[in-house]
Coordinates of C-alpha atoms and ligand atoms in Angstrom, one line a residue:
M688 CA 89.3 68.0 63.8
A689 CA 89.1 64.3 62.8
Y690 CA 86.8 63.9 59.8
E691 CA 84.3 61.2 59.0
T692 CA 83.3 62.2 55.5
V693 CA 86.3 64.1 54.1
L694 CA 89.7 62.7 53.3
I695 CA 92.8 65.0 53.4
E696 CA 96.0 64.3 51.7
D697 CA 99.1 66.4 51.4
A698 CA 101.5 65.7 48.6
Q699 CA 104.8 65.7 50.4
G700 CA 107.0 68.7 49.7
V701 CA 105.0 70.2 46.8
G702 CA 102.4 72.4 48.6
V703 CA 99.3 70.6 47.2
R704 CA 96.5 69.4 49.4
T705 CA 93.7 67.2 48.2
V706 CA 90.3 67.3 49.9
T707 CA 88.1 64.3 48.9
L708 CA 84.4 64.2 49.6
N709 CA 84.0 60.7 51.0
R710 CA 80.4 59.5 51.0
P711 CA 80.5 57.4 47.8
Q712 CA 77.5 55.3 48.7
A713 CA 75.4 58.6 48.5
L714 CA 77.3 60.0 45.5
N715 CA 79.0 62.3 48.0
A716 CA 75.7 64.1 48.7
F717 CA 76.0 66.8 51.4
N718 CA 74.7 65.6 54.8
E719 CA 75.2 67.9 57.8
T720 CA 78.5 66.2 58.7
L721 CA 79.9 66.6 55.2
K722 CA 79.0 70.3 55.0
D723 CA 80.6 71.0 58.4
E724 CA 83.7 69.0 57.7
L725 CA 84.2 70.5 54.2
I726 CA 83.9 74.0 55.6
D727 CA 86.4 73.2 58.3
A728 CA 88.8 71.6 55.8
L729 CA 88.5 74.5 53.4
K730 CA 89.2 77.0 56.1
A731 CA 92.2 75.0 57.4
A732 CA 93.6 74.9 53.8
A733 CA 93.0 78.7 53.4
R734 CA 94.9 79.3 56.7
D735 CA 97.8 76.9 56.1
K736 CA 100.7 78.7 54.4
S737 CA 102.2 75.4 53.4
V738 CA 99.2 74.7 51.2
R739 CA 99.8 76.6 47.9
C740 CA 97.2 74.9 45.8
L741 CA 94.1 73.0 46.8
V742 CA 92.4 70.2 44.9
V743 CA 88.8 69.2 45.6
T744 CA 87.4 65.9 44.3
G745 CA 85.0 63.1 45.1
A746 CA 85.4 59.4 46.1
G747 CA 83.8 56.8 43.9
R748 CA 81.9 57.5 40.8
A749 CA 80.5 60.9 41.6
F750 CA 81.9 64.4 42.4
C751 CA 78.9 65.4 44.5
A752 CA 75.1 65.0 44.1
G753 CA 74.3 68.2 46.1
Q754 CA 72.1 68.3 49.2
D755 CA 71.4 64.8 50.6
L756 CA 67.7 64.5 50.0
K757 CA 67.4 61.6 52.4
D758 CA 69.2 63.3 55.3
R759 CA 67.5 66.7 55.4
T760 CA 65.5 67.8 58.3
D761 CA 61.8 68.5 57.6
R762 CA 61.7 72.2 56.7
S763 CA 58.0 72.4 55.9
D764 CA 57.2 74.1 59.1
Q765 CA 60.3 76.4 59.1
A766 CA 59.0 79.3 57.1
G767 CA 60.4 82.8 57.7
G768 CA 64.1 82.0 57.6
G769 CA 64.3 80.6 61.1
P770 CA 66.6 77.7 62.2
G771 CA 66.2 74.7 60.0
S772 CA 64.8 76.8 57.1
F773 CA 66.1 76.6 53.6
S774 CA 67.6 80.1 53.8
A775 CA 69.3 79.2 57.1
S776 CA 70.7 76.0 55.5
L777 CA 72.2 78.1 52.7
R778 CA 73.4 81.0 54.8
D779 CA 74.9 78.8 57.6
K780 CA 76.4 76.1 55.5
Y781 CA 76.5 76.3 51.7
N782 CA 77.3 80.0 51.4
P783 CA 80.3 79.9 53.8
M784 CA 81.6 76.9 51.8
I785 CA 81.4 78.8 48.5
M786 CA 82.8 82.0 50.0
T787 CA 85.7 80.2 51.6
I788 CA 86.7 78.9 48.2
R789 CA 86.2 82.2 46.3
T790 CA 88.1 84.3 48.9
M791 CA 90.9 81.8 49.5
E792 CA 94.0 83.6 48.0
K793 CA 95.4 80.4 46.5
P794 CA 94.2 78.4 43.4
V795 CA 91.5 75.8 44.0
I796 CA 91.1 73.1 41.3
A797 CA 88.0 70.8 41.1
A798 CA 89.0 67.4 39.8
V799 CA 85.5 66.5 38.6
N800 CA 85.6 62.7 38.6
G801 CA 81.8 62.1 37.9
V802 CA 78.4 63.7 38.2
A803 CA 78.3 67.2 39.8
A804 CA 74.6 67.9 40.6
G805 CA 72.8 70.7 42.5
A806 CA 75.0 72.2 45.1
G807 CA 77.7 69.8 44.0
C808 CA 77.7 71.5 40.6
S809 CA 77.9 74.8 42.4
L810 CA 80.9 73.5 44.4
A811 CA 82.7 72.7 41.1
L812 CA 81.7 76.1 39.7
A813 CA 83.2 77.9 42.7
C814 CA 86.6 76.4 42.2
D815 CA 89.1 78.4 40.1
L816 CA 89.7 75.6 37.6
R817 CA 87.9 72.4 36.6
V818 CA 89.8 69.4 35.3
V819 CA 87.0 67.0 34.2
A820 CA 86.8 63.3 33.6
D821 CA 85.4 62.4 30.2
K822 CA 82.4 60.6 31.7
A823 CA 81.5 63.4 34.2
T824 CA 78.4 65.6 33.9
F825 CA 77.2 68.9 35.4
I826 CA 73.5 69.0 36.3
Q827 CA 71.6 72.0 37.6
A828 CA 69.4 69.5 39.4
F829 CA 67.5 72.1 41.4
V830 CA 64.6 72.6 39.0
K831 CA 63.9 68.8 39.0
I832 CA 62.8 69.1 42.6
G833 CA 61.2 72.5 42.4
L834 CA 64.1 74.6 43.8
V835 CA 66.1 77.5 42.4
P836 CA 69.8 77.3 41.7
D837 CA 71.8 78.0 44.8
S838 CA 75.2 78.0 46.4
G839 CA 76.4 80.6 43.9
A840 CA 75.0 79.0 40.7
T841 CA 73.0 82.1 39.7
F842 CA 76.2 84.2 39.9
L843 CA 78.8 81.8 38.7
L844 CA 77.1 79.8 35.9
P845 CA 76.2 82.8 33.7
R846 CA 79.7 84.3 34.1
L847 CA 81.2 81.0 33.0
V848 CA 78.9 80.0 30.1
G849 CA 76.9 83.1 29.3
M850 CA 73.3 84.0 30.4
G851 CA 71.5 82.1 27.6
K852 CA 73.1 78.8 28.2
A853 CA 73.1 79.2 32.0
F854 CA 69.4 79.9 31.9
E855 CA 68.8 76.9 29.7
L856 CA 70.7 74.6 32.0
A857 CA 69.0 76.0 35.1
V858 CA 65.4 75.6 33.8
T859 CA 65.8 72.3 32.0
G860 CA 68.0 70.5 34.5
D861 CA 69.5 68.7 31.6
P862 CA 73.0 67.2 32.1
L863 CA 75.9 69.0 30.4
D864 CA 78.5 66.4 29.3
A865 CA 82.2 66.9 29.7
G866 CA 82.8 67.7 26.0
S867 CA 80.1 70.4 26.0
A868 CA 81.5 71.8 29.2
L869 CA 84.9 72.1 27.6
D870 CA 83.4 73.8 24.5
L871 CA 81.6 76.3 26.8
G872 CA 84.7 77.1 28.8
L873 CA 83.2 75.6 32.0
A874 CA 85.8 72.8 31.9
N875 CA 89.4 73.8 31.6
S876 CA 90.4 70.3 30.3
V877 CA 88.8 66.9 29.8
V878 CA 90.8 63.8 30.4
P879 CA 90.1 60.0 30.6
G880 CA 88.8 59.1 34.0
D881 CA 91.9 57.1 34.9
A882 CA 94.2 60.1 34.1
L883 CA 92.1 62.6 36.1
L884 CA 94.1 62.6 39.3
T885 CA 97.6 62.6 37.8
T886 CA 96.6 65.3 35.3
T887 CA 95.2 67.4 38.1
M888 CA 98.2 66.8 40.3
D889 CA 100.5 67.9 37.5
L890 CA 98.6 71.2 37.2
A891 CA 98.3 71.6 40.9
T892 CA 102.0 71.0 41.4
R893 CA 102.9 73.5 38.7
L894 CA 100.6 76.2 40.3
A895 CA 101.9 75.4 43.8
Q896 CA 105.5 76.1 42.6
A897 CA 104.4 79.4 40.9
P898 CA 104.4 82.8 42.7
T899 CA 101.3 81.9 44.6
R900 CA 101.1 85.2 46.4
A901 CA 100.6 86.9 43.0
I902 CA 98.1 84.2 42.0
G903 CA 96.1 84.9 45.2
L904 CA 96.1 88.6 44.4
T905 CA 95.1 87.8 40.8
K906 CA 92.1 85.9 42.2
R907 CA 91.2 88.8 44.5
A908 CA 91.4 91.3 41.6
M909 CA 89.4 89.1 39.2
N910 CA 86.7 88.4 41.8
R911 CA 86.3 92.1 42.4
A912 CA 86.5 93.0 38.6
L913 CA 83.3 90.9 38.1
L914 CA 81.4 93.6 40.0
V915 CA 83.0 96.9 39.1
D916 CA 83.6 99.2 36.2
L917 CA 86.8 99.4 34.2
E918 CA 88.1 102.4 36.0
S919 CA 87.7 100.8 39.3
A920 CA 89.3 97.6 38.1
L921 CA 92.3 99.4 36.7
D922 CA 92.7 101.2 40.0
Y923 CA 92.5 97.9 42.0
E924 CA 95.0 96.3 39.6
A925 CA 97.5 99.1 40.5
D926 CA 97.0 98.3 44.2
M927 CA 97.5 94.6 43.7
Q928 CA 100.6 95.2 41.6
E929 CA 102.0 97.4 44.4
I930 CA 101.7 94.4 46.7
A931 CA 103.0 91.8 44.2
G932 CA 105.9 94.1 43.1
R933 CA 107.2 94.3 46.7
S934 CA 107.1 90.5 47.2
P935 CA 110.2 88.3 47.4
D936 CA 108.7 86.2 44.6
F937 CA 108.9 89.3 42.3
A938 CA 112.5 89.8 43.2
E939 CA 113.3 86.1 42.6
G940 CA 111.4 86.2 39.3
V941 CA 113.4 89.2 38.0
N942 CA 116.7 87.7 39.3
A943 CA 116.0 84.4 37.7
F944 CA 115.3 86.2 34.4
M945 CA 118.6 88.2 34.6
E946 CA 120.6 85.1 35.5
K947 CA 118.9 83.0 32.8
R948 CA 117.7 80.3 35.2
Q949 CA 114.4 78.9 36.5
P950 CA 112.9 80.9 39.3
R951 CA 112.4 79.3 42.8
F952 CA 109.2 80.9 44.1
T953 CA 108.2 80.5 47.7
G954 CA 104.7 82.0 47.6
Q955 CA 105.8 85.1 49.6
Ligands
T3D625 O1 67.9 71.7 51.3 C1 68.7 72.7 51.4 O2 69.4 72.9 52.3 C2 68.7 73.6 50.2 C3 69.9 73.3 49.4 C4 69.8 72.6 48.2 C5 71.0 72.3 47.4 C6 70.9 71.2 46.4 O3 71.9 70.6 46.1 S1 69.3 70.8 45.8 C7 69.7 69.5 44.7 C8 69.8 68.1 45.4 N1 70.4 67.1 44.5 C9 69.6 66.5 43.6 O4 68.5 66.8 43.4 C10 70.3 65.4 42.8 C11 69.6 64.0 43.1 N2 70.3 62.9 42.4 C12 70.2 62.7 41.1 O5 69.5 63.4 40.4 C13 70.9 61.5 40.6 O6 71.2 60.6 41.7 C14 72.2 61.8 39.9 C15 71.9 62.5 38.5 C16 73.1 62.7 40.7 C17 73.0 60.5 39.6 O7 72.1 59.6 38.9 P1 72.5 58.1 38.8 O8 71.5 57.4 38.0 O9 73.9 58.0 38.3 O10 72.6 57.5 40.3 P2 71.3 57.1 41.2 O11 71.0 55.7 41.0 O12 70.2 58.1 41.0 O13 71.9 57.3 42.7 C18 72.8 56.4 43.2 C19 72.6 56.4 44.7 O14 72.9 57.7 45.3 C20 71.1 56.1 45.1 O15 71.1 55.4 46.3 P3 70.6 53.9 46.4 O16 69.2 53.8 45.7 O17 71.6 53.2 45.6 O18 70.6 53.6 47.8 C21 70.6 57.5 45.2 O19 69.4 57.6 46.0 C22 71.8 58.2 45.9 N3 71.7 59.6 45.7 C23 72.0 60.3 44.6 N4 71.8 61.6 44.8 C24 71.4 61.8 46.1 C25 71.4 60.5 46.7 N5 71.0 60.3 48.0 C26 70.7 61.4 48.7 N6 70.7 62.6 48.2 C27 71.1 62.9 46.9 N7 71.2 64.1 46.4

């Protein structure tokens, strides 16, 4: 699929793919084309075994301003969840986008280059790690236009920053600056804007050279552990370890340790 609103770049030989939202004139707000193309690009990255770490970022000064408020179809007469309704928009487009990131068994890093608002904030929250430019902000913009947080924000935000802060951000719509995001654990690191992509690529390359099969299983286990009791989480860890322990990367890791050398993981 040739894309109009998404740029794809593969770093040669290191297993890192970068997906860039590319509607800078609209702060990378989601029109229908961008939603469709991003879902397709995410699914392609999930399928492609040569991609061992995915980076998501935005072109220009914003990460993503959420739903394109100038491009949306009139949903006023679409009550009841039918085609064109808000619920259909979420179920058909935004929810698959979020689920594809959360279920992709490889690390996904958001390089948050600027403002992340509404569903654009949710997109950043859905990624596994957030490397954040010092001028970037996170805005639960929904309340400003009379909507509720969506695209996973009600699930992901309280788990990242705690219920009290999540509720405050959701009901005020106040921007959270990069430094505060770091303090709250929402940002994994904050760097000057001109260092964002190199810092992110260094981290992405490191992860892509790691035992990515085990990282994928770790993601699966942690996703599930958010929803179950300790006993069930312990049991699932045992299952995941059975898979990881039978992988070529485990054999390589142990051999490298014995031979006192750096391991060469392949993601298998
Ligand atoms: O509908 C459904 O399917 C349900 C799903 C909803 C999911 C959602 O995401 S709802 C939330 C939608 N997003 C917003 O409400 C955010 C709206 N934007 C803003 O609040 C501000 O633009 C920002 C805080 C993001 C950035 O502010 P600032 O001052 O840095 O920039 P600006 O001047 O407001 O925007 C620059 C341009 O981008 C401007 O265009 P112009 O005047 O230069 O031609 C502005 O209209 C445009 N822009 C920004 N956000 C959006 C947008 N255009 C369309 N849709 C946007 N969301």
